[in-house]
PDB file of C-alpha atoms in Angstrom:
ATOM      1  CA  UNK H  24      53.687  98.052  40.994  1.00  0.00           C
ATOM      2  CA  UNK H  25      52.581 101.657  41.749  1.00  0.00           C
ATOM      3  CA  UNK H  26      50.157 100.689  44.536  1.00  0.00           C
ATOM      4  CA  UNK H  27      53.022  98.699  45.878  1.00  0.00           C
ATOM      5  CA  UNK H  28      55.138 101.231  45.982  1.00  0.00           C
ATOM      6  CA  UNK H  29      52.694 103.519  47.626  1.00  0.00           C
ATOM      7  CA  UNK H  30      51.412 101.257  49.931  1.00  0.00           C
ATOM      8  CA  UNK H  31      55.311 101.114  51.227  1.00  0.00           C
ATOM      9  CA  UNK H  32      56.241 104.760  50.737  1.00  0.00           C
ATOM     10  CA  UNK H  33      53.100 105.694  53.152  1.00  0.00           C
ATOM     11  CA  UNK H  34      52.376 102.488  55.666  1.00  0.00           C
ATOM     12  CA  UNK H  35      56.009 101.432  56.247  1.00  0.00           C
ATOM     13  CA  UNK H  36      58.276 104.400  56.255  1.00  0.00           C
ATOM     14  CA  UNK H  37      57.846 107.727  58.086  1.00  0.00           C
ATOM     15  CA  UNK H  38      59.738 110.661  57.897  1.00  0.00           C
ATOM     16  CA  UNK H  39      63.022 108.279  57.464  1.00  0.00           C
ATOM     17  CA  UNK H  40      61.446 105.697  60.161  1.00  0.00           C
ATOM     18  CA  UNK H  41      59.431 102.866  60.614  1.00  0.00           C
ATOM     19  CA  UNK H  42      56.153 102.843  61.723  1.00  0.00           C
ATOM     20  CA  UNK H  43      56.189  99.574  62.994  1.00  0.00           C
ATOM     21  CA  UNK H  44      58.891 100.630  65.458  1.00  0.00           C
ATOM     22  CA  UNK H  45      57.109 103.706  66.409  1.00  0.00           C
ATOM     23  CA  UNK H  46      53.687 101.710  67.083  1.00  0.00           C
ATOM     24  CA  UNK H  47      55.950  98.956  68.720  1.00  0.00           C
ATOM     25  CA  UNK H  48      57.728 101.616  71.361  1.00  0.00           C
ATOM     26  CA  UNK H  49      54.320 103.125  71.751  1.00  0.00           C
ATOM     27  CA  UNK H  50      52.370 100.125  72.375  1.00  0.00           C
ATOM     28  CA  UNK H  51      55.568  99.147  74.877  1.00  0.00           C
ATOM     29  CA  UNK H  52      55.150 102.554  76.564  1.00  0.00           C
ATOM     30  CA  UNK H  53      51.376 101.911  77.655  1.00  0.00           C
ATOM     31  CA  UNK H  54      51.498  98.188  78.310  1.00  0.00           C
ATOM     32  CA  UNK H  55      54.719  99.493  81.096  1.00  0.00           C
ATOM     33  CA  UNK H  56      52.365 102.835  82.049  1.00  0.00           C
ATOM     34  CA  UNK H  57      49.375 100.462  82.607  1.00  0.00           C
ATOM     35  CA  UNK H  58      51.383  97.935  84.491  1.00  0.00           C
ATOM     36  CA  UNK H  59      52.223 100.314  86.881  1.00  0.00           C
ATOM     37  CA  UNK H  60      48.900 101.662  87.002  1.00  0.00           C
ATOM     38  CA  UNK H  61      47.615  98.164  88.115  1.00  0.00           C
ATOM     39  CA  UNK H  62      49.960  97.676  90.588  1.00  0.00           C
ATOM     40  CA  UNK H  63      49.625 101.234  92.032  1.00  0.00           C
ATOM     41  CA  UNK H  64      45.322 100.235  92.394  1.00  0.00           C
ATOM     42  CA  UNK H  65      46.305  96.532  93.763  1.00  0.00           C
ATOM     43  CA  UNK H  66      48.644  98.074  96.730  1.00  0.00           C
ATOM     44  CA  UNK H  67      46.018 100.462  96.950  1.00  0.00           C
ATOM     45  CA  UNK H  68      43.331  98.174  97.502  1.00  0.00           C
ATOM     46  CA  UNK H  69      45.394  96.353  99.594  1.00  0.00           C
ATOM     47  CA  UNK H  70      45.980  99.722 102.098  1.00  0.00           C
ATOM     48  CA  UNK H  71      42.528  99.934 102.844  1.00  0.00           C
ATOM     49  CA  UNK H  72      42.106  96.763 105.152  1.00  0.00           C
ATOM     50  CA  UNK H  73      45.200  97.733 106.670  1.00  0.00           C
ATOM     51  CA  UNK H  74      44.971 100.988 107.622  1.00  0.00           C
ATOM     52  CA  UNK H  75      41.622  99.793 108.474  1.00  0.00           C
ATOM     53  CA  UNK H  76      42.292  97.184 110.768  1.00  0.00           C
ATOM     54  CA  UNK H  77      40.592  94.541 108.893  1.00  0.00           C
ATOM     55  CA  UNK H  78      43.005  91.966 108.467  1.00  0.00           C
ATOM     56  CA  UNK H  79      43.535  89.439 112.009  1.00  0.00           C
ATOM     57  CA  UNK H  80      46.482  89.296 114.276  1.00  0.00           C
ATOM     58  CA  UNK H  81      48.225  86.396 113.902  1.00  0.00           C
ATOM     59  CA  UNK H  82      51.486  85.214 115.187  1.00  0.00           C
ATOM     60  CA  UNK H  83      54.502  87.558 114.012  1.00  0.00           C
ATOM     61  CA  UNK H  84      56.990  88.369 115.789  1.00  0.00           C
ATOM     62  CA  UNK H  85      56.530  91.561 117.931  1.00  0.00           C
ATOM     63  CA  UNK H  86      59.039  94.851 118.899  1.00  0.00           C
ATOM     64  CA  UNK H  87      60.674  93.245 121.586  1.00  0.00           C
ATOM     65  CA  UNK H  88      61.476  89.813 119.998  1.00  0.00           C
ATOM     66  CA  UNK H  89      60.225  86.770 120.360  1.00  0.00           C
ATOM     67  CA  UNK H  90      56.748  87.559 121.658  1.00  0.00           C
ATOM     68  CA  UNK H  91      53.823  87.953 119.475  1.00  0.00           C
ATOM     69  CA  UNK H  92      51.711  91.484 118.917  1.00  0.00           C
ATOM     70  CA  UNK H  93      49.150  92.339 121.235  1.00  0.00           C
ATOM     71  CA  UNK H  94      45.841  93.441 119.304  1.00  0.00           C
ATOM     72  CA  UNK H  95      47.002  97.225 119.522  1.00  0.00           C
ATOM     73  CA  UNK H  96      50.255  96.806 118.495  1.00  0.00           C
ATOM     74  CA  UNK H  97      49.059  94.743 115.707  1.00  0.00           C
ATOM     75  CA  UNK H  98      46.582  97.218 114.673  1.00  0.00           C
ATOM     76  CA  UNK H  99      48.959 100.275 115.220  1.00  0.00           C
ATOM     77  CA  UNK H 100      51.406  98.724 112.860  1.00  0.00           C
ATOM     78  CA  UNK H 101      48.811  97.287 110.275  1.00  0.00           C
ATOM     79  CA  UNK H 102      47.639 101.727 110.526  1.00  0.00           C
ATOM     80  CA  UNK H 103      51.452 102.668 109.355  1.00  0.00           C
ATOM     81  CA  UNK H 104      51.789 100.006 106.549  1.00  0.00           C
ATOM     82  CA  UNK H 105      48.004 100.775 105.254  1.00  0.00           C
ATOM     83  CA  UNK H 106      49.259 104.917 105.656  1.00  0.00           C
ATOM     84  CA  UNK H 107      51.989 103.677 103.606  1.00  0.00           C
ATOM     85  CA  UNK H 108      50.680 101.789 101.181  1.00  0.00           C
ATOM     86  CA  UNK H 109      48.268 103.983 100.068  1.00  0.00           C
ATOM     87  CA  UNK H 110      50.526 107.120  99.751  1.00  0.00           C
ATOM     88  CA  UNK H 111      52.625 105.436  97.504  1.00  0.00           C
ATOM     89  CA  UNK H 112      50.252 104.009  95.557  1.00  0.00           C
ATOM     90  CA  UNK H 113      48.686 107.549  94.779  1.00  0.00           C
ATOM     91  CA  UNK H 114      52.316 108.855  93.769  1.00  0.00           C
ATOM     92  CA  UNK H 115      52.449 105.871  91.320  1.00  0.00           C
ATOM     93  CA  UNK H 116      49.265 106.015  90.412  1.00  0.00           C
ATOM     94  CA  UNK H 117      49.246 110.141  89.496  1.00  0.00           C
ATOM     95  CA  UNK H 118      53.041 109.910  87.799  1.00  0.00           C
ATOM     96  CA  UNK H 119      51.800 107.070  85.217  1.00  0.00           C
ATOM     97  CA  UNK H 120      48.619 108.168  84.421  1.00  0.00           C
ATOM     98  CA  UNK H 121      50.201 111.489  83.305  1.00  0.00           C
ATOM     99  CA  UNK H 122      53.110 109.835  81.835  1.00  0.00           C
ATOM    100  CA  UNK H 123      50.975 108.589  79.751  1.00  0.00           C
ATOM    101  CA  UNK H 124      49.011 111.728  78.640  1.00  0.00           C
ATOM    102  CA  UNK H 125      52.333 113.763  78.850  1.00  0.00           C
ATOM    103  CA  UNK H 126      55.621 112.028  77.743  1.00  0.00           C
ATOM    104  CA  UNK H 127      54.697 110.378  74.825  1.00  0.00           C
ATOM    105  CA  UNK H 128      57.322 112.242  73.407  1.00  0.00           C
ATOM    106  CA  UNK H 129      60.168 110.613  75.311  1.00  0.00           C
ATOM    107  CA  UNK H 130      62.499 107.504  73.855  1.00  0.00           C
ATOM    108  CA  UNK H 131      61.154 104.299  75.489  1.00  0.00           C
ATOM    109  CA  UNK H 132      64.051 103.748  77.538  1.00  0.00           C
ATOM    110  CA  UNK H 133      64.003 106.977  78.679  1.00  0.00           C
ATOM    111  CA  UNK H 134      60.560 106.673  79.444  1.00  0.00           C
ATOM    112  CA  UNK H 135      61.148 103.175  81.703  1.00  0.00           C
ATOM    113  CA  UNK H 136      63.703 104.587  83.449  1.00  0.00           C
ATOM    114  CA  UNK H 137      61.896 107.484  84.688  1.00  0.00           C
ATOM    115  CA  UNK H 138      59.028 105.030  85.479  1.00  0.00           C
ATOM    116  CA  UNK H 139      61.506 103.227  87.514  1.00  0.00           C
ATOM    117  CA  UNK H 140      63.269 105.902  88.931  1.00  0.00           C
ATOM    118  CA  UNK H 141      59.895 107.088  89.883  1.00  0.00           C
ATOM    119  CA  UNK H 142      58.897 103.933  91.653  1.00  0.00           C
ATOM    120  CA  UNK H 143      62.085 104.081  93.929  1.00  0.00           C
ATOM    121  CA  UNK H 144      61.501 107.668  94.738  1.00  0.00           C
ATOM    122  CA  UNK H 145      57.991 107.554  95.373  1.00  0.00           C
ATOM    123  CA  UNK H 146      58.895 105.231  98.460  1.00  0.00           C
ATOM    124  CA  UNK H 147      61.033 108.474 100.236  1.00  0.00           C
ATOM    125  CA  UNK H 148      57.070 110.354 100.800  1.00  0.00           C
ATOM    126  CA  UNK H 149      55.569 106.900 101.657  1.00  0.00           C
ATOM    127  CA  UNK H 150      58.244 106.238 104.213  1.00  0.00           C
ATOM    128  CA  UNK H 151      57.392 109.929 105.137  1.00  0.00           C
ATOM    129  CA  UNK H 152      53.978 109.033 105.759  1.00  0.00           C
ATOM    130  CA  UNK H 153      54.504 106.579 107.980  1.00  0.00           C
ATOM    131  CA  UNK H 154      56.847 108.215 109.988  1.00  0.00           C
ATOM    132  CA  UNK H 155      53.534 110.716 110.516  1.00  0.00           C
ATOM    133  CA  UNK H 156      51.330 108.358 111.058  1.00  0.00           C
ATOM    134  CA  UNK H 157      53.437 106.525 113.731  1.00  0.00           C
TER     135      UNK H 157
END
């Protein structure tokens, strides 16, 4: 009965709460953080062969309608995308990896919301980019 009793007053309840729920919004925090973090390295890997050039012209529809791209208007557009790309990928990339060293603190739907809020934000600099590198 006493090792019961213990084994509840220590493993289930903390400081009024449950650990369960605190383990559950933690574990829920990282599996969201490391989402994001995947994502940011796929679009990141996906930057390089654009801004590089590697990936072929094919047959999209070009500035001045129905014609297709020439090779250097391909290319110069493939540049801006891969500029962009990779630009917001790093702010992604930077804001969740420190989220998750930093705001561990935070309720967990505080903590998705600024993860999304982040995510719509980060595409004002990456637009930015582009604009430069146009």
């Amino acid at each position: 009965m006493e090792l019961s009793r213990k084994l509840s007053s220590t493993y289930f309840e903390r400081k009024g709460g449950c650990i369960f729920a605190d383990e559950f919004q933690t574990m829920v925090k990282k599996i969201y953080s490391i989402t994001f973090i995947l994502a940011a390295l796929c679009i990141g890997a996906l930057a390089f062969p654009l801004y590089g050039g590697w990936i072929e012209p094919n047959m999209v529809y070009g500035f001045e309608g129905d014609t297709p791209l020439t090779d250097a208007e391909w290319m110069a557009l493939n540049k801006v995308y891969g500029a962009g790309a990779f630009a917001y990928a790093c702010i992604l990339l930077a804001y969740h990896v420190g989220a998750l060293r930093v705001q561990r603190k935070l309720s967990t739907s505080s903590y998705v919301l600024r993860g999304l809020l982040v995510a719509l934000i980060s595409t004002i600099p990456a637009y930015i980019v582009m604009l430069i590198v146009q």
